[in-house]
XYZ file of N, CA and C in Angstrom:
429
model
N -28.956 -74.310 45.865
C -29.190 -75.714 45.637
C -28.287 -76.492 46.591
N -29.017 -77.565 47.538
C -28.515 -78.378 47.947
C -27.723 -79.471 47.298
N -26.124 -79.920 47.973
C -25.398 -80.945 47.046
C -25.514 -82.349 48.291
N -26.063 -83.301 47.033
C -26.311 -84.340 47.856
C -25.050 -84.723 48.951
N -25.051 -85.139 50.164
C -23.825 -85.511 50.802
C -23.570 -87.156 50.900
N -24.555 -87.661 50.821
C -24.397 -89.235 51.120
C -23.595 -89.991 49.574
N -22.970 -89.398 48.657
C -22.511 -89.918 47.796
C -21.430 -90.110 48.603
N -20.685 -91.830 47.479
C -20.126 -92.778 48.164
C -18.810 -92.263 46.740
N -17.848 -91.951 47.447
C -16.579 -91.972 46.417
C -15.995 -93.266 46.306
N -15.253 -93.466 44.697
C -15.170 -94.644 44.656
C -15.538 -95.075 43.158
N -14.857 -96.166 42.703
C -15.081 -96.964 41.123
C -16.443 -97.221 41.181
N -17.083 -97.032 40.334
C -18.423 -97.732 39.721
C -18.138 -99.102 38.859
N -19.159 -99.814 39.451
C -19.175 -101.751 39.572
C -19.893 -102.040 38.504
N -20.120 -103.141 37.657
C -20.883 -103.424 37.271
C -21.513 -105.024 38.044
N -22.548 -104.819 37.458
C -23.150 -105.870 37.804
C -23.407 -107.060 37.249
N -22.053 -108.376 37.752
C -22.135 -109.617 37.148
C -23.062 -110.331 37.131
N -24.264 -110.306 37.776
C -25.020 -111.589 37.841
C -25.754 -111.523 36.640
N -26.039 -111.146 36.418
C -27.042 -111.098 34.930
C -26.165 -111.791 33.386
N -24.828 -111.268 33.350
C -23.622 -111.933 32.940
C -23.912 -113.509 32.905
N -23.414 -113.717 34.144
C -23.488 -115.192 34.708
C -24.642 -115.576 34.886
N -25.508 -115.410 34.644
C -26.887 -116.150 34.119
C -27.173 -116.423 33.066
N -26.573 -115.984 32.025
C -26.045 -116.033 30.668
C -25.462 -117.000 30.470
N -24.178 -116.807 30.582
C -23.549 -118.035 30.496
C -23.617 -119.217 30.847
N -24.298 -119.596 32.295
C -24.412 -121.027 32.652
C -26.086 -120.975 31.719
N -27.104 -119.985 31.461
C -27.748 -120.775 30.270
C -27.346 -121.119 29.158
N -26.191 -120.434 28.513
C -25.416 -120.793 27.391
C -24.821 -122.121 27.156
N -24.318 -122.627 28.319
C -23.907 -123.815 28.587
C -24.867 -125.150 28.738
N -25.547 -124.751 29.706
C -26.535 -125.771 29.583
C -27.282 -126.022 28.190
N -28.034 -125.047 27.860
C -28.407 -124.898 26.320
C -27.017 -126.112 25.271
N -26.400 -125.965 25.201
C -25.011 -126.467 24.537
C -25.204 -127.976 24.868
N -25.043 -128.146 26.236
C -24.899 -129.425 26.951
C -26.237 -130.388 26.118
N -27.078 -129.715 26.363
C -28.620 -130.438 25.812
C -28.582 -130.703 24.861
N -28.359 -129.758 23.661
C -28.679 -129.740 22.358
C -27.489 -130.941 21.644
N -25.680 -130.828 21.988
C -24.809 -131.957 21.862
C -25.474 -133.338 22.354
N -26.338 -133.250 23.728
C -26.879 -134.882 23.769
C -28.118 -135.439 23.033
N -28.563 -134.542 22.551
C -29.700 -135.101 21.698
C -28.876 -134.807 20.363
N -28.205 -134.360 19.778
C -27.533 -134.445 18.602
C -26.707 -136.306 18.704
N -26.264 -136.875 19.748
C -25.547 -137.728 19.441
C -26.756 -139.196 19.987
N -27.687 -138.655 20.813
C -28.636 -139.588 20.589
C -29.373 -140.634 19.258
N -29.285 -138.858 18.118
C -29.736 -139.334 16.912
C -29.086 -140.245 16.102
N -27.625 -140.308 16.421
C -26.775 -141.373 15.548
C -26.739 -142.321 16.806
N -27.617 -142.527 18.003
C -27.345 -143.819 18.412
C -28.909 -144.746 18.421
N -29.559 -144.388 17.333
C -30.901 -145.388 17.275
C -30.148 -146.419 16.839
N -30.852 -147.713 17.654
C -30.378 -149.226 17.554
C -30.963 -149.525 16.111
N -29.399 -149.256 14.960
C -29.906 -150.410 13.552
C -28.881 -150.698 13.229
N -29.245 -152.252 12.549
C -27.893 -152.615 12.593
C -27.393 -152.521 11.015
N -26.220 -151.662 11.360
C -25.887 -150.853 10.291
C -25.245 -152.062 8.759
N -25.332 -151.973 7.743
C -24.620 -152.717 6.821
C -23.283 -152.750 7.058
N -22.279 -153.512 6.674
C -21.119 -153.811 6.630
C -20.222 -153.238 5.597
N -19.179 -152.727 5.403
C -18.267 -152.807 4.646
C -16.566 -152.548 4.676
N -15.955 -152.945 3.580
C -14.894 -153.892 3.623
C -13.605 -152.422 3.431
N -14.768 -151.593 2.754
C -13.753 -149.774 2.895
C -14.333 -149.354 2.711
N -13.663 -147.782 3.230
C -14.787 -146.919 3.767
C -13.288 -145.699 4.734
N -13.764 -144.957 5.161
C -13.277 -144.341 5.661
C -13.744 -143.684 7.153
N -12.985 -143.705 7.977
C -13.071 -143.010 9.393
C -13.758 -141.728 9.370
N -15.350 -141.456 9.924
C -15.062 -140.009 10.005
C -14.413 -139.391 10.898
N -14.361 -138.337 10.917
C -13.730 -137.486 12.367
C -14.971 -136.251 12.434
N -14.982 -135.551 13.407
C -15.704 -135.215 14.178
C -15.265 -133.709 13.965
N -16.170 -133.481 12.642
C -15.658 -132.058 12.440
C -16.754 -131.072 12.506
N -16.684 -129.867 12.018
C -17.774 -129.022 12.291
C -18.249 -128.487 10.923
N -18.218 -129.349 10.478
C -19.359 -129.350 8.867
C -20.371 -129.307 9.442
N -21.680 -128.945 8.927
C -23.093 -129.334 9.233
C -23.513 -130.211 8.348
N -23.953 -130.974 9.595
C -24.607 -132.369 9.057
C -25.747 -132.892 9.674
N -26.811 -133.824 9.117
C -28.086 -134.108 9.315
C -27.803 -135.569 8.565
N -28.511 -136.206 9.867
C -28.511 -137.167 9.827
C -30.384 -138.622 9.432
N -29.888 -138.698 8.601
C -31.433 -139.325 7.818
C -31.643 -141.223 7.983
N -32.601 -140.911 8.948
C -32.212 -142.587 9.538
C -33.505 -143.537 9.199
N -33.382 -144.293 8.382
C -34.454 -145.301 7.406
C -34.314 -146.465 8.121
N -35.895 -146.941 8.911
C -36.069 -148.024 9.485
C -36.161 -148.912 8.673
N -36.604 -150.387 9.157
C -36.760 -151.447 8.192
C -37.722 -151.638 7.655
N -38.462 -151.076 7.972
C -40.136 -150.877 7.767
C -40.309 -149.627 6.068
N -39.102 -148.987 6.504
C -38.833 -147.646 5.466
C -39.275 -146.226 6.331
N -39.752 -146.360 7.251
C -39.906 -144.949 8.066
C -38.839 -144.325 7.927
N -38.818 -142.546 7.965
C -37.612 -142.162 7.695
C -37.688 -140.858 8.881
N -36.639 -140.680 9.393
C -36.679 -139.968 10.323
C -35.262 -138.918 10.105
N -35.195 -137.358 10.871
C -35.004 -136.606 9.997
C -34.643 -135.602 11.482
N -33.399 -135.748 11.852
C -33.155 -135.023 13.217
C -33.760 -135.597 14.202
N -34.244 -136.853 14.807
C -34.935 -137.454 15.229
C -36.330 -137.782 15.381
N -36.922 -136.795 14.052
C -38.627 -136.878 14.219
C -38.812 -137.299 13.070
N -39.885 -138.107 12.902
C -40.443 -138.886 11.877
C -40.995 -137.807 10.700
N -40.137 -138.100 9.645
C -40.402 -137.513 7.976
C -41.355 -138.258 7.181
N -41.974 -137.706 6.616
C -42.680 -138.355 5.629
C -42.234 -138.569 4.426
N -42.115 -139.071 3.832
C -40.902 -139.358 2.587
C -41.582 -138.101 1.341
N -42.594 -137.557 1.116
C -42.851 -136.328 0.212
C -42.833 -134.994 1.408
N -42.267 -134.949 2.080
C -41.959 -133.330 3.147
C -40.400 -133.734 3.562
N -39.499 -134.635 2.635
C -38.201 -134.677 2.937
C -37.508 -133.835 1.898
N -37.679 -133.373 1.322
C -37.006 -132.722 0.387
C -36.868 -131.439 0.800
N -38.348 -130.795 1.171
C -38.521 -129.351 1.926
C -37.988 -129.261 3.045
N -37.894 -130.822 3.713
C -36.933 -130.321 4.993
C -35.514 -130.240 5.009
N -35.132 -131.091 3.975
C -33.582 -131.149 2.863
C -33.295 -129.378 2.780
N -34.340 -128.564 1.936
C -33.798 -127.806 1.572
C -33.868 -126.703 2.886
N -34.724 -126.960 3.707
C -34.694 -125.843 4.968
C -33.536 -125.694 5.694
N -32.942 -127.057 6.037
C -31.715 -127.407 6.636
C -30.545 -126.572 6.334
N -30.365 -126.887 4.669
C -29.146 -126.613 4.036
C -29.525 -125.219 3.943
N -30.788 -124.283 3.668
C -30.487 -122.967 3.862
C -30.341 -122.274 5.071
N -30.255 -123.392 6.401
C -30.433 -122.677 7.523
C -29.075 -122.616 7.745
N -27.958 -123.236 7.141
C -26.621 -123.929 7.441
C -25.535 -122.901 6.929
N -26.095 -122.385 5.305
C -25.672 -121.379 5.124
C -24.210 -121.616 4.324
N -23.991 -123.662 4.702
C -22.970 -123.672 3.691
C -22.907 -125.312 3.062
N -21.878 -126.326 3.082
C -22.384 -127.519 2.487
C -22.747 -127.999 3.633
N -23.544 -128.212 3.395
C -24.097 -129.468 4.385
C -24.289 -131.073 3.856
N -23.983 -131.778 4.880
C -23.797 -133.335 4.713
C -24.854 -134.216 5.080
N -25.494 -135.188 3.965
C -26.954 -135.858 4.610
C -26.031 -137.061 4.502
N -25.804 -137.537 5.921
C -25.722 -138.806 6.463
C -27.018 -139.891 6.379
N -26.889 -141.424 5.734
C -27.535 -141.922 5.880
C -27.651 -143.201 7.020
N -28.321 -142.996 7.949
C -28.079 -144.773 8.580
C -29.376 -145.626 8.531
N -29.277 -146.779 8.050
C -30.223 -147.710 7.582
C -30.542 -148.978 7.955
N -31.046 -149.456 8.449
C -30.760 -151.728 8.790
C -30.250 -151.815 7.061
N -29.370 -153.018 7.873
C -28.888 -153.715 6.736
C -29.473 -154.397 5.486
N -30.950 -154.463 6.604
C -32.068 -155.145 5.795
C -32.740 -154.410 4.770
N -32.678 -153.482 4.698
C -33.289 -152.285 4.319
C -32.872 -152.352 2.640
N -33.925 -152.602 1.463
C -33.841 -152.943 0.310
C -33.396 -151.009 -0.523
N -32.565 -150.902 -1.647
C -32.338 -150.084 -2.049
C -33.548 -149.273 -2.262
N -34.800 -149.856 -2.526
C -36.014 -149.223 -3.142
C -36.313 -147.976 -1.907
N -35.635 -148.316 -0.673
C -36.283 -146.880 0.326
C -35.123 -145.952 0.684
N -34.167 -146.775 0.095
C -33.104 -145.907 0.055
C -33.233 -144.325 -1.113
N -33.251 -145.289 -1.957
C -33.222 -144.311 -3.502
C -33.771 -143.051 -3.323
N -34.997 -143.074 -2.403
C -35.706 -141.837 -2.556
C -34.901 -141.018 -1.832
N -34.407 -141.042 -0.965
C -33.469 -140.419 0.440
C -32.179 -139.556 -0.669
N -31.879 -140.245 -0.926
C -30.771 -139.900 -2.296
C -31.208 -138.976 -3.029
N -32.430 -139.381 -3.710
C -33.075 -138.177 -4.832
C -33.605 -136.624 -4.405
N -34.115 -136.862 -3.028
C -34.468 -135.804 -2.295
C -33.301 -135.197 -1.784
N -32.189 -135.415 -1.391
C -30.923 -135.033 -1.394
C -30.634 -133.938 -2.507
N -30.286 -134.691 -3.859
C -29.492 -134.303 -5.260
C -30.623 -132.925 -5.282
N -32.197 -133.466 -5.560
C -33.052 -132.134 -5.544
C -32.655 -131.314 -4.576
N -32.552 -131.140 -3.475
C -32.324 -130.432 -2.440
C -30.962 -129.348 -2.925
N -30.439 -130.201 -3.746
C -28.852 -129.147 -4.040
C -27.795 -130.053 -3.094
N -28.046 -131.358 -2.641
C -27.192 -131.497 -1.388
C -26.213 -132.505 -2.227
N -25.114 -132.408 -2.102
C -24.095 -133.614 -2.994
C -23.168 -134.042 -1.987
N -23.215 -133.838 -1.192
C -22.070 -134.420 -0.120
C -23.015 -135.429 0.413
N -23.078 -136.920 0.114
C -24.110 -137.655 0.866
C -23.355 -139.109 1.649
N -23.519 -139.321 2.657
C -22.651 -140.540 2.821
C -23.593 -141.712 3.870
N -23.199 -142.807 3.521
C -23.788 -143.622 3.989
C -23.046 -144.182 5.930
N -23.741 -144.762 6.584
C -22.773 -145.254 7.997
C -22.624 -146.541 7.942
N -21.517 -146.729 7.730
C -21.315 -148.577 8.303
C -20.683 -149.052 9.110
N -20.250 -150.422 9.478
C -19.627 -151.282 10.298
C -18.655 -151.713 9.385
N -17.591 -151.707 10.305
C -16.894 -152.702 9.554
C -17.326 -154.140 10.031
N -16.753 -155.217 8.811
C -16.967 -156.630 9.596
C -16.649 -157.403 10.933
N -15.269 -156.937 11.311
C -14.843 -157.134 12.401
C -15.702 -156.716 13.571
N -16.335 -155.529 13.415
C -17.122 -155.055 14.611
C -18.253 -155.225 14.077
N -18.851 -156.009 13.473
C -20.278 -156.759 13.040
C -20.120 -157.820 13.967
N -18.949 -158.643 14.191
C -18.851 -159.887 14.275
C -19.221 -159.822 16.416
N -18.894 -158.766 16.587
C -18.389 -158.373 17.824
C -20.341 -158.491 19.146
């Protein structure tokens, strides 16, 4: 039996690029998904006022954000909910989350309790109890 001669002595390499194609999709993926996450808390409404309240900070709870036009449309990660398929999407969320999850509400000011209430109830059904509303303070109403 012939022994091959053209073998190359020497460390065996691996091969980064496949690696690093990974990662800068990992990143980008990341990049996208953070700007449409903060898109959703920047639909123009003008939020109610109040006098206390507390700062959030910017933690890594999971949270979903439930945003009630003036009209009462309700929208639900940025796509329009129907107010009887909010509950099922309530509960898809929180089992996809795996732990508490937080239903943020943002609303016009104008916005009468009657389209609120349901947002709330579909919540409590859902199992969800951490619920909080977004406001302004007055000072930055005035602004």
């Amino acid at each position: 039996m012939r022994v091959p001669t053209n073998l190359k002595s020497g460390q065996a390499e691996f091969n980064m690029t496949p690696m690093i194609d990974v990662v800068f999709l990992l990143i980008i993926f990341f990049l996208v998904s953070s700007h449409l996450a903060k898109q959703e808390a920047q639909l123009p409404l003008p939020l109610p006022t109040a006098k206390s309240g507390q700062e959030i900070l910017e933690d890594q709870q999971p949270r979903v954000v439930v945003n009630i036009g003036g009209d009462g449309s309700l929208s639900l990660g940025g796509h329009r909910v129907p107010a009887d398929q909010l509950k099922q999407r309530l509960i898809v969320e929180r089992e996809r989350s795996g732990q508490d999850l937080e239903v943020r509400i943002r609303c016009d000011r104008q916005t009468p309790f009657a389209n609120v209430k349901p947002v709330m109830l579909a919540a409590a059904q859902a199992g969800i109890w951490n619920v909080a509303f977004s406001v302004i303070r007055p000072e930055d109403a005035a602004r």
